[in-house]
Amino acid sequence: MARLLPCLPGGLLSQVEVFGIRHHGPGSARALRGALEDFKPDAVLIEGPPEADAIVELAGDDAMVPPVALLAYSPAPGDGGRKAAFWPFAEFSPEWQAIRYALAAGAPVRFCDLPAANQLVPSEEPEPAEAEPAAEGIRLDPLGWLAKAAGYDDAERWWDDVVEHRGDGPSPFPAIAEAMAELREQLAALPAEQASAGLPPGHLRREEQREAHMRRTLRRTVKEGHDRVAVVCGAWHVPALRARVPAAHDDRTLRGLPKTKIAMTWVPWTHGRLAGRSGYGAGVRSPGWYHHLFTARDRPIERWLTAAARVLREEDLHVSSAHVIEAVRLADALAALRGRPLAGLDEVTEATRAVLCEGADLPVELIQKRMVVGERLGAVPERTPMVPLQRDLQAEQRRLRLKPSALGREQDLDLRKPTDLERSRLLHRLRMLDVDWGVLSESTSKGTFRETWTLAWRPEFDVELIEAGAWGTTVRGATTARAEALATGAATLADLTSVAERCLLADLGDALPTVMRALADRAAVDTDVAHLMSAMPAIVRALRYGDVRGTSTGPLRTVVDGLVVRVCVGLPPAITGLDDDAARDFLTHVDAVHGALSLLADEGHVERWRRTLEALLTRPDTLHGLIEGRLTRLLLDAGRLPDVPDRMARAVSVGAAPDRAAAWVEGFLAGGGLLLMHDEALLRLVDEWISALPDGSFTDVLPLLRRTFGAYPAAERRAIGEQLRRHDKPATGTSHPHEDDVDDLRASPAAATTLRILGWTPS
């Protein structure tokens, strides 16, 4: 596949080798490394963004640990949208091996794909026509098309057999080039409209531009005087780079392309993001398996199954050496039966399930997660270009001993310890910047000094940090500016209170004055009671738990005092005359305020709130049944209503409309059935009311009743049913009819057999 290209006017010639690879394949990587060592190029061109030429030498740093990715991003996108793209590399990526070879050999290494500055500008071509299966399949999945022609229904399995699992032997690259040339010839024979049908908008045009730029870069490299040039690109592009296309044609193709300003850097990547299931177009099904095939050069099946046994033993599952030996034999036997050169992932997985896991699926899923995907996070050197915000975060991570990891892990924080408190503040600050490295557990009790986080680093966080760098150069400074901007642009009072709460959690004392001024101003002019009620829980949480973190909450106390008074004054007119939907919405506000004031534990505010609820119950005719029932329950729990059975009796009496009675019961019983389990009088009232409903009325209120009782835990529903069944039993001395209908003659053989089993002698 070598070819000679004219290089200089003097007639000197250069030798060029074009190696067509699969972007993440261990067999391709190993074969390419061997081919480069044989060819010994003095320049290496790689499919990738040319802007990375300035930082490619970082790949030779010992601190650069794959998987990593080149990141191209627009420092200041004009339309405010995100413009970024990644070019990932794993240890088993052929391009990575080509880079490492060139750097070690001292050969110049350059990227020859269309610049990222052009690729980040979206295509404006029209939508494609309806797909023609052959054309679309060849162009978008050439390997799949070759696999189909070879009788395979799985392209990855075919590629594994012919390339990834092959041993030492002749180079596969001439055969790959020949196959791709044949496919492109078949595609070229189709009508133009048929060849482009079904492709993404702009796909053909972009492909032409990319291949034109690859040829242009190749020409320039040859003209610079390099005698032996190696080009590493996707297999599909090999025929295009070997074709004799005039330079003028490529110049016309590339003339006037729109571009944007971009910056380029290296970022850590993960095996999970290399997997095809992550949405990565060039992804592979099993990056952990491919990494193993590349690094385990001898006896890969034995080493894999031994590692799988180790994983299972770590989970206290018994797996012996005999299990491993038998699993290896089974995997090899399956490969031989299927005509495969080496046991693939399918055979190894089947052997693992049958022998190591004894048919159980859960241990297989564990191996899938730990080994087949093999989640790992790469690393980049300290001298990698970064925005100041990224560097500050790395310094904070080192100071607080919070090492990023691709695998989600729980972090329990005790806020009474200074280091844990600082960790909590850092995680809350990052959340303010929309960098959700840590996810706070919903089960965390805010009444304690503990928080539980789940930490998992994703490569996209680097893009988000770059974007957040517009707010400041440090995490604290950027978060402070971001909080002030959120407060200034908040649309509702609830949004403002949420910002205030987050400021306290993140210890953003510099932002609090701005946030509190905006909060006080909005609260003073907002006359909507629903808005005031929805804002209160967040403020109370911030006020109640600010002291746990050692932050000042003085300004919040003034805001809360004013809100409580205004809510209690405005609630009566706002809560009367509501329809069903409005009553249900308002009920959530009532519960939220009630819970917030209970949490605040301010006796003056709690007493004012309870008196307001008591006053509302003196005018039940103005309240929706749902609201009246709920207020009755809240005051009952507070010990303020001694006549609840009488109130319920009136609410569900014959004269009450069935739908209002059902709404009253729903509001009263919302939140749990313990009340009915322990108050027999209330349970009898509900039971008698339901039993007395006419058929038509019962059908009407059934959805409301189902919604109420369906929300109870199964154990509570069962206990209520048992209690009702006991109430329905006749008095002592009587029996149910079926208990008198026992046929002693027919029952005696069964009774005698039972007694004999128990060891008793029948009389």
JSON list of N, CA and C in Angstrom, two decimals, residues 612-655:
[
{"chain": "A", "resi": 612, "resn": "THR", "atom": "N", "xyz": [-54.27, 31.49, 63.39]},
{"chain": "A", "resi": 612, "resn": "THR", "atom": "CA", "xyz": [-54.80, 31.76, 62.05]},
{"chain": "A", "resi": 612, "resn": "THR", "atom": "C", "xyz": [-55.60, 30.57, 61.54]},
{"chain": "A", "resi": 613, "resn": "LEU", "atom": "N", "xyz": [-55.09, 29.36, 61.73]},
{"chain": "A", "resi": 613, "resn": "LEU", "atom": "CA", "xyz": [-55.80, 28.16, 61.28]},
{"chain": "A", "resi": 613, "resn": "LEU", "atom": "C", "xyz": [-57.10, 27.96, 62.06]},
{"chain": "A", "resi": 614, "resn": "GLU", "atom": "N", "xyz": [-57.06, 28.23, 63.36]},
{"chain": "A", "resi": 614, "resn": "GLU", "atom": "CA", "xyz": [-58.27, 28.10, 64.16]},
{"chain": "A", "resi": 614, "resn": "GLU", "atom": "C", "xyz": [-59.34, 29.07, 63.69]},
{"chain": "A", "resi": 615, "resn": "ALA", "atom": "N", "xyz": [-58.93, 30.29, 63.35]},
{"chain": "A", "resi": 615, "resn": "ALA", "atom": "CA", "xyz": [-59.91, 31.28, 62.88]},
{"chain": "A", "resi": 615, "resn": "ALA", "atom": "C", "xyz": [-60.53, 30.83, 61.56]},
{"chain": "A", "resi": 616, "resn": "LEU", "atom": "N", "xyz": [-59.75, 30.20, 60.70]},
{"chain": "A", "resi": 616, "resn": "LEU", "atom": "CA", "xyz": [-60.28, 29.72, 59.43]},
{"chain": "A", "resi": 616, "resn": "LEU", "atom": "C", "xyz": [-61.34, 28.64, 59.64]},
{"chain": "A", "resi": 617, "resn": "LEU", "atom": "N", "xyz": [-61.16, 27.78, 60.63]},
{"chain": "A", "resi": 617, "resn": "LEU", "atom": "CA", "xyz": [-62.11, 26.70, 60.86]},
{"chain": "A", "resi": 617, "resn": "LEU", "atom": "C", "xyz": [-63.43, 27.18, 61.46]},
{"chain": "A", "resi": 618, "resn": "THR", "atom": "N", "xyz": [-63.48, 28.43, 61.91]},
{"chain": "A", "resi": 618, "resn": "THR", "atom": "CA", "xyz": [-64.75, 28.95, 62.40]},
{"chain": "A", "resi": 618, "resn": "THR", "atom": "C", "xyz": [-65.68, 29.30, 61.24]},
{"chain": "A", "resi": 619, "resn": "ARG", "atom": "N", "xyz": [-65.16, 29.31, 60.02]},
{"chain": "A", "resi": 619, "resn": "ARG", "atom": "CA", "xyz": [-65.98, 29.61, 58.83]},
{"chain": "A", "resi": 619, "resn": "ARG", "atom": "C", "xyz": [-65.84, 28.47, 57.82]},
{"chain": "A", "resi": 620, "resn": "PRO", "atom": "N", "xyz": [-66.25, 27.25, 58.17]},
{"chain": "A", "resi": 620, "resn": "PRO", "atom": "CA", "xyz": [-66.03, 26.10, 57.28]},
{"chain": "A", "resi": 620, "resn": "PRO", "atom": "C", "xyz": [-66.77, 26.22, 55.95]},
{"chain": "A", "resi": 621, "resn": "ASP", "atom": "N", "xyz": [-67.86, 27.01, 55.92]},
{"chain": "A", "resi": 621, "resn": "ASP", "atom": "CA", "xyz": [-68.62, 27.11, 54.68]},
{"chain": "A", "resi": 621, "resn": "ASP", "atom": "C", "xyz": [-67.83, 27.82, 53.59]},
{"chain": "A", "resi": 622, "resn": "THR", "atom": "N", "xyz": [-66.77, 28.58, 53.94]},
{"chain": "A", "resi": 622, "resn": "THR", "atom": "CA", "xyz": [-65.97, 29.29, 52.93]},
{"chain": "A", "resi": 622, "resn": "THR", "atom": "C", "xyz": [-64.77, 28.48, 52.47]},
{"chain": "A", "resi": 623, "resn": "LEU", "atom": "N", "xyz": [-64.54, 27.32, 53.10]},
{"chain": "A", "resi": 623, "resn": "LEU", "atom": "CA", "xyz": [-63.35, 26.53, 52.79]},
{"chain": "A", "resi": 623, "resn": "LEU", "atom": "C", "xyz": [-63.70, 25.34, 51.90]},
{"chain": "A", "resi": 624, "resn": "HIS", "atom": "N", "xyz": [-62.77, 24.99, 51.04]},
{"chain": "A", "resi": 624, "resn": "HIS", "atom": "CA", "xyz": [-62.89, 23.76, 50.28]},
{"chain": "A", "resi": 624, "resn": "HIS", "atom": "C", "xyz": [-62.75, 22.59, 51.25]},
{"chain": "A", "resi": 625, "resn": "GLY", "atom": "N", "xyz": [-63.45, 21.48, 50.97]},
{"chain": "A", "resi": 625, "resn": "GLY", "atom": "CA", "xyz": [-63.41, 20.34, 51.87]},
{"chain": "A", "resi": 625, "resn": "GLY", "atom": "C", "xyz": [-61.99, 19.83, 52.10]},
{"chain": "A", "resi": 626, "resn": "LEU", "atom": "N", "xyz": [-61.14, 19.85, 51.07]},
{"chain": "A", "resi": 626, "resn": "LEU", "atom": "CA", "xyz": [-59.77, 19.39, 51.20]},
{"chain": "A", "resi": 626, "resn": "LEU", "atom": "C", "xyz": [-59.00, 20.25, 52.19]},
{"chain": "A", "resi": 627, "resn": "ILE", "atom": "N", "xyz": [-59.20, 21.58, 52.09]},
{"chain": "A", "resi": 627, "resn": "ILE", "atom": "CA", "xyz": [-58.50, 22.51, 52.98]},
{"chain": "A", "resi": 627, "resn": "ILE", "atom": "C", "xyz": [-59.01, 22.36, 54.42]},
{"chain": "A", "resi": 628, "resn": "GLU", "atom": "N", "xyz": [-60.34, 22.28, 54.58]},
{"chain": "A", "resi": 628, "resn": "GLU", "atom": "CA", "xyz": [-60.90, 22.15, 55.93]},
{"chain": "A", "resi": 628, "resn": "GLU", "atom": "C", "xyz": [-60.41, 20.88, 56.62]},
{"chain": "A", "resi": 629, "resn": "GLY", "atom": "N", "xyz": [-60.41, 19.78, 55.87]},
{"chain": "A", "resi": 629, "resn": "GLY", "atom": "CA", "xyz": [-59.95, 18.52, 56.46]},
{"chain": "A", "resi": 629, "resn": "GLY", "atom": "C", "xyz": [-58.49, 18.59, 56.86]},
{"chain": "A", "resi": 630, "resn": "ARG", "atom": "N", "xyz": [-57.67, 19.23, 56.03]},
{"chain": "A", "resi": 630, "resn": "ARG", "atom": "CA", "xyz": [-56.25, 19.30, 56.35]},
{"chain": "A", "resi": 630, "resn": "ARG", "atom": "C", "xyz": [-55.98, 20.20, 57.55]},
{"chain": "A", "resi": 631, "resn": "LEU", "atom": "N", "xyz": [-56.66, 21.35, 57.62]},
{"chain": "A", "resi": 631, "resn": "LEU", "atom": "CA", "xyz": [-56.47, 22.24, 58.76]},
{"chain": "A", "resi": 631, "resn": "LEU", "atom": "C", "xyz": [-56.92, 21.56, 60.06]},
{"chain": "A", "resi": 632, "resn": "THR", "atom": "N", "xyz": [-58.00, 20.79, 59.97]},
{"chain": "A", "resi": 632, "resn": "THR", "atom": "CA", "xyz": [-58.47, 20.05, 61.15]},
{"chain": "A", "resi": 632, "resn": "THR", "atom": "C", "xyz": [-57.40, 19.07, 61.63]},
{"chain": "A", "resi": 633, "resn": "ARG", "atom": "N", "xyz": [-56.78, 18.38, 60.69]},
{"chain": "A", "resi": 633, "resn": "ARG", "atom": "CA", "xyz": [-55.75, 17.41, 61.06]},
{"chain": "A", "resi": 633, "resn": "ARG", "atom": "C", "xyz": [-54.54, 18.10, 61.68]},
{"chain": "A", "resi": 634, "resn": "LEU", "atom": "N", "xyz": [-54.11, 19.23, 61.10]},
{"chain": "A", "resi": 634, "resn": "LEU", "atom": "CA", "xyz": [-52.94, 19.93, 61.63]},
{"chain": "A", "resi": 634, "resn": "LEU", "atom": "C", "xyz": [-53.18, 20.40, 63.06]},
{"chain": "A", "resi": 635, "resn": "LEU", "atom": "N", "xyz": [-54.37, 20.92, 63.31]},
{"chain": "A", "resi": 635, "resn": "LEU", "atom": "CA", "xyz": [-54.67, 21.39, 64.66]},
{"chain": "A", "resi": 635, "resn": "LEU", "atom": "C", "xyz": [-54.89, 20.23, 65.63]},
{"chain": "A", "resi": 636, "resn": "LEU", "atom": "N", "xyz": [-55.41, 19.11, 65.14]},
{"chain": "A", "resi": 636, "resn": "LEU", "atom": "CA", "xyz": [-55.53, 17.92, 65.98]},
{"chain": "A", "resi": 636, "resn": "LEU", "atom": "C", "xyz": [-54.15, 17.46, 66.43]},
{"chain": "A", "resi": 637, "resn": "ASP", "atom": "N", "xyz": [-53.19, 17.39, 65.49]},
{"chain": "A", "resi": 637, "resn": "ASP", "atom": "CA", "xyz": [-51.84, 16.96, 65.83]},
{"chain": "A", "resi": 637, "resn": "ASP", "atom": "C", "xyz": [-51.18, 17.92, 66.82]},
{"chain": "A", "resi": 638, "resn": "ALA", "atom": "N", "xyz": [-51.59, 19.19, 66.77]},
{"chain": "A", "resi": 638, "resn": "ALA", "atom": "CA", "xyz": [-51.03, 20.18, 67.70]},
{"chain": "A", "resi": 638, "resn": "ALA", "atom": "C", "xyz": [-51.74, 20.17, 69.05]},
{"chain": "A", "resi": 639, "resn": "GLY", "atom": "N", "xyz": [-52.79, 19.35, 69.20]},
{"chain": "A", "resi": 639, "resn": "GLY", "atom": "CA", "xyz": [-53.54, 19.29, 70.46]},
{"chain": "A", "resi": 639, "resn": "GLY", "atom": "C", "xyz": [-54.45, 20.48, 70.69]},
{"chain": "A", "resi": 640, "resn": "ARG", "atom": "N", "xyz": [-54.90, 21.12, 69.60]},
{"chain": "A", "resi": 640, "resn": "ARG", "atom": "CA", "xyz": [-55.73, 22.33, 69.74]},
{"chain": "A", "resi": 640, "resn": "ARG", "atom": "C", "xyz": [-57.20, 22.07, 69.48]},
{"chain": "A", "resi": 641, "resn": "LEU", "atom": "N", "xyz": [-57.60, 20.85, 69.08]},
{"chain": "A", "resi": 641, "resn": "LEU", "atom": "CA", "xyz": [-59.01, 20.57, 68.77]},
{"chain": "A", "resi": 641, "resn": "LEU", "atom": "C", "xyz": [-59.47, 19.35, 69.57]},
{"chain": "A", "resi": 642, "resn": "PRO", "atom": "N", "xyz": [-60.29, 19.56, 70.59]},
{"chain": "A", "resi": 642, "resn": "PRO", "atom": "CA", "xyz": [-60.78, 18.41, 71.37]},
{"chain": "A", "resi": 642, "resn": "PRO", "atom": "C", "xyz": [-62.00, 17.74, 70.75]},
{"chain": "A", "resi": 643, "resn": "ASP", "atom": "N", "xyz": [-62.66, 18.37, 69.78]},
{"chain": "A", "resi": 643, "resn": "ASP", "atom": "CA", "xyz": [-63.94, 17.86, 69.25]},
{"chain": "A", "resi": 643, "resn": "ASP", "atom": "C", "xyz": [-63.80, 17.34, 67.84]},
{"chain": "A", "resi": 644, "resn": "VAL", "atom": "N", "xyz": [-62.68, 16.72, 67.50]},
{"chain": "A", "resi": 644, "resn": "VAL", "atom": "CA", "xyz": [-62.46, 16.25, 66.13]},
{"chain": "A", "resi": 644, "resn": "VAL", "atom": "C", "xyz": [-63.49, 15.20, 65.71]},
{"chain": "A", "resi": 645, "resn": "PRO", "atom": "N", "xyz": [-63.85, 14.21, 66.56]},
{"chain": "A", "resi": 645, "resn": "PRO", "atom": "CA", "xyz": [-64.87, 13.25, 66.12]},
{"chain": "A", "resi": 645, "resn": "PRO", "atom": "C", "xyz": [-66.18, 13.93, 65.73]},
{"chain": "A", "resi": 646, "resn": "ASP", "atom": "N", "xyz": [-66.60, 14.94, 66.48]},
{"chain": "A", "resi": 646, "resn": "ASP", "atom": "CA", "xyz": [-67.83, 15.65, 66.13]},
{"chain": "A", "resi": 646, "resn": "ASP", "atom": "C", "xyz": [-67.68, 16.37, 64.79]},
{"chain": "A", "resi": 647, "resn": "ARG", "atom": "N", "xyz": [-66.52, 16.98, 64.58]},
{"chain": "A", "resi": 647, "resn": "ARG", "atom": "CA", "xyz": [-66.29, 17.68, 63.31]},
{"chain": "A", "resi": 647, "resn": "ARG", "atom": "C", "xyz": [-66.32, 16.70, 62.13]},
{"chain": "A", "resi": 648, "resn": "MET", "atom": "N", "xyz": [-65.69, 15.53, 62.32]},
{"chain": "A", "resi": 648, "resn": "MET", "atom": "CA", "xyz": [-65.72, 14.55, 61.24]},
{"chain": "A", "resi": 648, "resn": "MET", "atom": "C", "xyz": [-67.14, 14.04, 61.01]},
{"chain": "A", "resi": 649, "resn": "ALA", "atom": "N", "xyz": [-67.88, 13.83, 62.09]},
{"chain": "A", "resi": 649, "resn": "ALA", "atom": "CA", "xyz": [-69.26, 13.36, 61.94]},
{"chain": "A", "resi": 649, "resn": "ALA", "atom": "C", "xyz": [-70.08, 14.34, 61.13]},
{"chain": "A", "resi": 650, "resn": "ARG", "atom": "N", "xyz": [-69.89, 15.64, 61.38]},
{"chain": "A", "resi": 650, "resn": "ARG", "atom": "CA", "xyz": [-70.62, 16.64, 60.59]},
{"chain": "A", "resi": 650, "resn": "ARG", "atom": "C", "xyz": [-70.15, 16.65, 59.14]},
{"chain": "A", "resi": 651, "resn": "ALA", "atom": "N", "xyz": [-68.83, 16.50, 58.95]},
{"chain": "A", "resi": 651, "resn": "ALA", "atom": "CA", "xyz": [-68.28, 16.58, 57.60]},
{"chain": "A", "resi": 651, "resn": "ALA", "atom": "C", "xyz": [-68.76, 15.43, 56.73]},
{"chain": "A", "resi": 652, "resn": "VAL", "atom": "N", "xyz": [-68.99, 14.25, 57.30]},
{"chain": "A", "resi": 652, "resn": "VAL", "atom": "CA", "xyz": [-69.39, 13.09, 56.51]},
{"chain": "A", "resi": 652, "resn": "VAL", "atom": "C", "xyz": [-70.84, 12.70, 56.77]},
{"chain": "A", "resi": 653, "resn": "SER", "atom": "N", "xyz": [-71.61, 13.60, 57.32]},
{"chain": "A", "resi": 653, "resn": "SER", "atom": "CA", "xyz": [-73.01, 13.29, 57.62]},
{"chain": "A", "resi": 653, "resn": "SER", "atom": "C", "xyz": [-73.81, 13.13, 56.33]},
{"chain": "A", "resi": 654, "resn": "VAL", "atom": "N", "xyz": [-75.05, 12.65, 56.49]},
{"chain": "A", "resi": 654, "resn": "VAL", "atom": "CA", "xyz": [-75.91, 12.41, 55.33]},
{"chain": "A", "resi": 654, "resn": "VAL", "atom": "C", "xyz": [-76.17, 13.69, 54.55]},
{"chain": "A", "resi": 655, "resn": "GLY", "atom": "N", "xyz": [-76.22, 14.80, 55.24]},
{"chain": "A", "resi": 655, "resn": "GLY", "atom": "CA", "xyz": [-76.52, 16.05, 54.55]},
{"chain": "A", "resi": 655, "resn": "GLY", "atom": "C", "xyz": [-75.36, 16.62, 53.76]}
]
